[in-house]
Amino acid sequence: MIDGRWVLDGESGVDAGGSWTRRPSVLKGRLGEGRLTPDPGRYRIYAAPNCPWAHRVLLVRAVLALQDALPVTMAEPRRTDQGWVFAPGAEPVMSAAALHQIYAEGAPGYTGRVTVPVLLDQRTGALVSNDSADLTRMIGETYGGGRLTPAPLLPQIDQWNAVIHRDVNNGVYRAGFAESQAAYEVAALGVFGALDRLEGRLSASRWLCGDVLTEADLRLFPTLARFDAAYHYAFRLNLARLTDYPALWAYAREIYQLPGVRETVFFDVYKRGYHSPSEKRNPLGIVPIGPRLADWDAPHGRG
């Protein structure tokens, strides 16, 4: 959007060397500041089932059992020329057909990308934040009492978050969206280097920061959930699969089997979404029939 008006986004984010860079979020309000009191039912999360950045927020909501306190409106899994859109009648607050209408009403004059997740203050109609990292942290701390970010572990959590974001969450996109061989190889090798490091850590520790599930684990999981179904093929990350890492694979299954988590995971949506028509990556829009995914409900043998 530019000055509150919807326009098609023609910026690729790819530099002259073929490397792709994610553009930053713009809305960065904070719960608990000023009049943004964390009352149950006051806020609404807008998300999409295939978006990994929205997934981390949905995971915090699920693990902390905040389904009643924080309602969610899900966009359709595939964007159109209107960006993220809603199924008819699915948006209950403004009866909007597209997310850009929510942005136009909730952040007048907004200029920036129209992304999920985004948090709406239903009391005032204003958008609070569309920064997934900030939302993950402040929802966990405001509604969950900091259970996912215990103070003694915060330095470790932040260190793992930085590695996970740079080399895993964002790394898979840097590989998939690269437009030169060199840029692709740098990004892909960075992803697998990080997975090797994570495998080593989780071979010796139940969770990334010891014996306690933290925010860092929930920030890693969305990429793991999509890896074999989508990234391995669509983003050419075919050096190994998640299931080739025994510790990571068992760890991912344990998170998946936590109460409420499986309801946030949509494997078929991931496969179709990442193989959707793309002029550069998949011009014919053909979705592969595979892979046959391993059993995420198999006993994880941990703990």
Coordinates of C-alpha atoms in Angstrom, one line a residue:
M1 CA 0.0 0.0 0.0
I2 CA 1.0 3.6 -0.6
D3 CA -0.6 6.3 1.5
G4 CA -3.4 3.9 2.4
R5 CA -4.1 3.0 -1.2
W6 CA -3.8 -0.6 -2.5
V7 CA -1.2 -1.1 -5.3
L8 CA 0.3 -4.2 -6.7
D9 CA 3.7 -4.8 -5.3
G10 CA 6.3 -5.0 -8.1
E11 CA 9.4 -4.9 -5.9
S12 CA 11.3 -8.2 -6.0
G13 CA 13.8 -7.6 -3.1
V14 CA 16.6 -9.1 -5.2
D15 CA 19.9 -7.2 -5.5
A16 CA 22.3 -7.0 -8.4
G17 CA 24.1 -10.1 -7.2
G18 CA 20.9 -12.2 -7.2
S19 CA 20.5 -12.2 -3.4
W20 CA 17.1 -11.7 -1.9
T21 CA 16.4 -9.5 1.2
R22 CA 13.3 -9.4 3.3
R23 CA 11.8 -6.0 3.8
P24 CA 11.1 -5.0 7.4
S25 CA 7.7 -4.7 9.0
V26 CA 6.3 -1.2 9.6
L27 CA 3.7 -1.4 12.4
K28 CA 5.4 -1.9 15.8
G29 CA 2.9 -1.0 18.6
R30 CA 3.3 -2.7 21.9
L31 CA 0.6 -4.3 24.1
G32 CA 0.6 -2.8 27.6
E33 CA 1.7 0.6 26.5
G34 CA -0.7 3.5 26.9
R35 CA -4.2 2.3 26.5
L36 CA -3.3 -1.0 24.9
T37 CA -4.5 -3.1 27.8
P38 CA -4.4 -6.9 27.3
D39 CA -8.1 -7.6 27.9
P40 CA -9.4 -11.0 26.8
G41 CA -11.1 -10.7 23.4
R42 CA -10.0 -7.2 22.8
Y43 CA -7.5 -8.1 20.0
R44 CA -7.8 -10.2 16.9
I45 CA -5.0 -11.9 15.0
Y46 CA -5.1 -12.0 11.2
A47 CA -3.1 -14.9 9.8
A48 CA -2.9 -17.3 6.9
P49 CA -2.4 -21.0 7.1
N50 CA 0.6 -21.1 4.8
C51 CA 2.5 -18.2 6.2
P52 CA 5.4 -19.3 8.5
W53 CA 5.7 -15.8 10.1
A54 CA 2.0 -16.0 11.1
H55 CA 2.5 -19.6 12.2
R56 CA 4.9 -18.6 15.0
V57 CA 2.2 -16.3 16.5
L58 CA -0.4 -19.1 16.2
L59 CA 2.0 -21.5 18.0
V60 CA 2.3 -19.1 20.9
R61 CA -1.5 -18.8 21.0
A62 CA -1.9 -22.6 20.9
V63 CA 0.8 -23.6 23.4
L64 CA -0.4 -21.0 25.9
A65 CA -4.1 -22.0 25.3
L66 CA -5.1 -18.4 24.3
Q67 CA -7.7 -19.5 21.8
D68 CA -10.5 -17.7 23.7
A69 CA -8.5 -14.7 24.6
L70 CA -7.1 -14.0 21.1
P71 CA -9.5 -14.8 18.3
V72 CA -8.1 -15.4 14.8
T73 CA -9.3 -14.6 11.3
M74 CA -7.6 -16.7 8.6
A75 CA -7.1 -15.4 5.1
E76 CA -7.3 -17.8 2.2
P77 CA -4.1 -19.7 1.6
R78 CA -3.3 -18.2 -1.8
R79 CA -2.9 -14.5 -2.5
T80 CA -4.6 -12.8 -5.4
D81 CA -4.1 -9.5 -7.2
Q82 CA -5.8 -8.1 -4.0
G83 CA -3.1 -9.7 -1.8
W84 CA -4.4 -11.7 1.1
V85 CA -8.2 -12.2 0.8
F86 CA -10.9 -13.8 2.9
A87 CA -13.5 -16.3 2.0
P88 CA -17.0 -14.7 1.8
G89 CA -18.3 -13.9 5.2
A90 CA -15.1 -15.0 7.0
E91 CA -14.0 -11.6 8.2
P92 CA -16.3 -10.7 11.1
V93 CA -15.1 -7.2 12.2
M94 CA -15.3 -5.0 9.1
S95 CA -16.8 -7.5 6.6
A96 CA -13.7 -7.0 4.5
A97 CA -13.0 -9.0 1.4
A98 CA -9.2 -8.4 1.5
L99 CA -6.6 -7.7 4.2
H100 CA -5.6 -4.4 2.6
Q101 CA -9.1 -3.1 3.6
I102 CA -8.2 -3.9 7.2
Y103 CA -5.0 -2.0 6.8
A104 CA -6.7 1.0 5.2
E105 CA -9.2 1.2 8.1
G106 CA -6.9 0.3 10.9
A107 CA -3.8 2.3 9.8
P108 CA -5.0 5.3 7.7
G109 CA -2.3 6.5 5.3
Y110 CA -0.3 3.3 5.7
T111 CA 2.6 2.8 3.3
G112 CA 4.2 -0.7 3.3
R113 CA 3.6 -4.3 2.7
V114 CA 0.2 -5.8 3.6
T115 CA 1.3 -8.8 5.6
V116 CA 0.2 -11.4 8.1
P117 CA 0.3 -11.7 11.0
V118 CA -1.2 -8.4 12.0
L119 CA -2.9 -7.6 15.4
L120 CA -6.1 -5.6 15.4
D121 CA -7.4 -3.7 18.5
Q122 CA -11.1 -4.5 18.1
R123 CA -12.1 -1.8 20.6
T124 CA -10.6 1.1 18.6
G125 CA -10.3 -0.5 15.2
A126 CA -6.6 0.3 15.0
L127 CA -3.8 -2.0 13.9
V128 CA -1.2 -2.6 16.7
S129 CA 1.6 -4.5 15.0
N130 CA 2.5 -6.5 11.9
D131 CA 6.0 -7.6 13.2
S132 CA 5.8 -11.3 13.8
A133 CA 8.8 -11.4 16.1
D134 CA 7.4 -8.6 18.3
L135 CA 4.0 -10.2 18.3
T136 CA 5.4 -13.5 19.3
R137 CA 7.3 -12.0 22.2
M138 CA 4.7 -9.6 23.5
I139 CA 1.8 -12.1 23.3
G140 CA 3.8 -14.6 25.2
E141 CA 4.9 -12.1 27.8
T142 CA 1.6 -10.2 28.2
Y143 CA -0.8 -13.2 28.1
G144 CA 1.5 -16.0 29.1
G145 CA 3.3 -14.4 32.0
G146 CA 6.7 -14.9 30.3
R147 CA 6.4 -18.7 30.5
L148 CA 8.1 -18.9 27.0
T149 CA 10.8 -16.3 27.9
P150 CA 12.0 -16.9 31.4
A151 CA 14.4 -14.2 32.4
P152 CA 17.4 -16.4 33.1
L153 CA 17.2 -17.9 29.7
L154 CA 16.5 -14.7 27.7
P155 CA 20.2 -14.3 26.5
Q156 CA 20.1 -17.9 25.1
I157 CA 16.7 -17.4 23.6
D158 CA 17.7 -14.3 21.8
Q159 CA 21.0 -15.9 20.6
W160 CA 19.1 -18.9 19.1
N161 CA 16.4 -16.5 17.7
A162 CA 19.1 -14.6 15.8
V163 CA 20.6 -17.8 14.3
I164 CA 17.2 -19.3 13.5
H165 CA 15.9 -16.2 11.8
R166 CA 19.0 -15.5 9.8
D167 CA 19.9 -19.0 8.7
V168 CA 16.7 -21.0 8.9
N169 CA 13.4 -19.1 8.8
N170 CA 14.8 -16.4 6.4
G171 CA 17.6 -18.6 5.0
V172 CA 15.2 -20.9 3.2
Y173 CA 13.7 -17.9 1.4
R174 CA 17.1 -16.5 0.5
A175 CA 17.8 -19.9 -1.1
G176 CA 14.4 -20.2 -2.8
F177 CA 14.2 -16.6 -4.1
A178 CA 17.9 -16.4 -5.1
E179 CA 18.5 -15.4 -8.7
S180 CA 22.1 -16.4 -9.1
Q181 CA 23.9 -19.7 -8.5
A182 CA 26.3 -18.0 -6.1
A183 CA 23.5 -16.4 -4.0
Y184 CA 21.6 -19.7 -3.9
E185 CA 24.6 -21.8 -2.8
V186 CA 25.5 -19.3 0.0
A187 CA 22.0 -19.3 1.3
A188 CA 21.4 -23.1 1.0
L189 CA 24.7 -24.0 2.6
G190 CA 23.9 -21.6 5.4
V191 CA 20.6 -23.4 6.0
F192 CA 22.2 -26.8 6.2
G193 CA 25.0 -25.5 8.3
A194 CA 22.4 -24.2 10.8
L195 CA 20.5 -27.5 10.7
D196 CA 23.7 -29.4 11.5
R197 CA 24.3 -27.1 14.4
L198 CA 20.7 -27.5 15.7
E199 CA 21.0 -31.3 15.3
G200 CA 24.0 -31.3 17.5
R201 CA 22.3 -29.1 20.1
L202 CA 19.2 -31.2 20.2
S203 CA 21.1 -34.5 20.4
A204 CA 22.3 -33.3 23.8
S205 CA 19.4 -31.2 25.0
R206 CA 15.6 -31.7 25.0
W207 CA 14.9 -28.1 24.0
L208 CA 17.1 -25.4 22.5
C209 CA 17.6 -23.7 25.8
G210 CA 17.7 -26.8 28.1
D211 CA 14.8 -28.5 29.8
V212 CA 12.2 -25.8 29.1
L213 CA 10.2 -25.2 25.9
T214 CA 10.8 -21.6 24.9
E215 CA 10.0 -19.0 22.3
A216 CA 13.1 -20.1 20.3
D217 CA 11.6 -23.6 19.8
L218 CA 8.4 -22.1 18.5
R219 CA 10.2 -19.8 16.1
L220 CA 12.1 -22.8 14.7
F221 CA 9.1 -25.1 14.3
P222 CA 7.4 -23.4 11.3
T223 CA 10.4 -24.0 9.0
L224 CA 10.7 -27.6 10.2
A225 CA 7.0 -28.2 9.5
R226 CA 7.4 -27.0 5.9
F227 CA 10.7 -28.4 5.1
D228 CA 10.0 -31.8 3.6
A229 CA 6.6 -30.9 2.2
A230 CA 7.8 -27.7 0.5
Y231 CA 11.2 -26.2 0.9
H232 CA 13.1 -29.4 0.0
Y233 CA 11.6 -29.4 -3.5
A234 CA 10.3 -25.9 -4.2
F235 CA 13.3 -24.0 -2.8
R236 CA 15.9 -26.6 -4.0
L237 CA 17.0 -27.3 -0.5
N238 CA 17.6 -31.0 -1.4
L239 CA 20.9 -31.7 0.4
A240 CA 18.9 -33.5 3.1
R241 CA 15.4 -33.8 4.5
L242 CA 14.2 -33.1 8.0
T243 CA 13.8 -36.8 8.5
D244 CA 17.5 -37.3 7.8
Y245 CA 18.2 -35.5 11.1
P246 CA 17.2 -37.9 13.9
A247 CA 17.3 -35.4 16.8
L248 CA 15.6 -32.6 14.8
W249 CA 12.9 -35.0 13.5
A250 CA 12.1 -36.3 16.9
Y251 CA 12.1 -32.8 18.3
A252 CA 9.7 -31.5 15.6
R253 CA 7.3 -34.4 16.3
E254 CA 7.3 -33.6 20.0
I255 CA 6.3 -30.0 19.3
Y256 CA 3.7 -31.1 16.7
Q257 CA 2.1 -33.5 19.3
L258 CA 1.8 -30.7 22.0
P259 CA -1.9 -29.8 22.7
G260 CA -3.2 -27.4 20.1
V261 CA -0.2 -27.4 17.8
R262 CA -1.4 -29.9 15.1
E263 CA -4.4 -27.6 14.5
T264 CA -1.9 -24.9 13.3
V265 CA -0.2 -27.2 10.7
F266 CA -1.4 -27.7 7.1
F267 CA 1.0 -29.9 5.1
D268 CA -1.1 -30.0 1.9
V269 CA -1.5 -26.2 2.0
Y270 CA 2.3 -25.8 2.2
K271 CA 2.9 -28.1 -0.7
R272 CA 0.3 -26.4 -2.9
G273 CA 1.3 -22.9 -1.8
Y274 CA 5.0 -23.2 -2.4
H275 CA 4.4 -24.8 -5.8
S276 CA 1.8 -22.2 -6.9
P277 CA 2.3 -20.4 -10.2
S278 CA 5.4 -18.2 -10.3
E279 CA 7.0 -16.7 -13.4
K280 CA 10.5 -17.5 -12.2
R281 CA 10.1 -20.5 -9.8
N282 CA 7.2 -22.5 -11.2
P283 CA 5.8 -21.0 -14.5
L284 CA 3.4 -23.8 -15.2
G285 CA 2.1 -24.0 -11.6
I286 CA 2.3 -27.8 -11.6
V287 CA 2.1 -29.2 -8.0
P288 CA 4.0 -32.4 -7.5
I289 CA 2.1 -35.5 -6.3
G290 CA 4.7 -36.2 -3.6
P291 CA 6.4 -36.4 -1.3
R292 CA 4.9 -39.1 1.0
L293 CA 5.5 -37.5 4.4
A294 CA 6.8 -39.4 7.3
D295 CA 4.4 -40.0 10.2
W296 CA 4.3 -36.9 12.4
D297 CA 2.2 -38.8 15.0
A298 CA 4.8 -41.5 15.4
P299 CA 6.2 -41.7 19.0
H300 CA 9.0 -39.2 19.4
G301 CA 10.8 -41.0 22.2
R302 CA 11.9 -37.8 24.0
G303 CA 11.4 -36.8 27.6

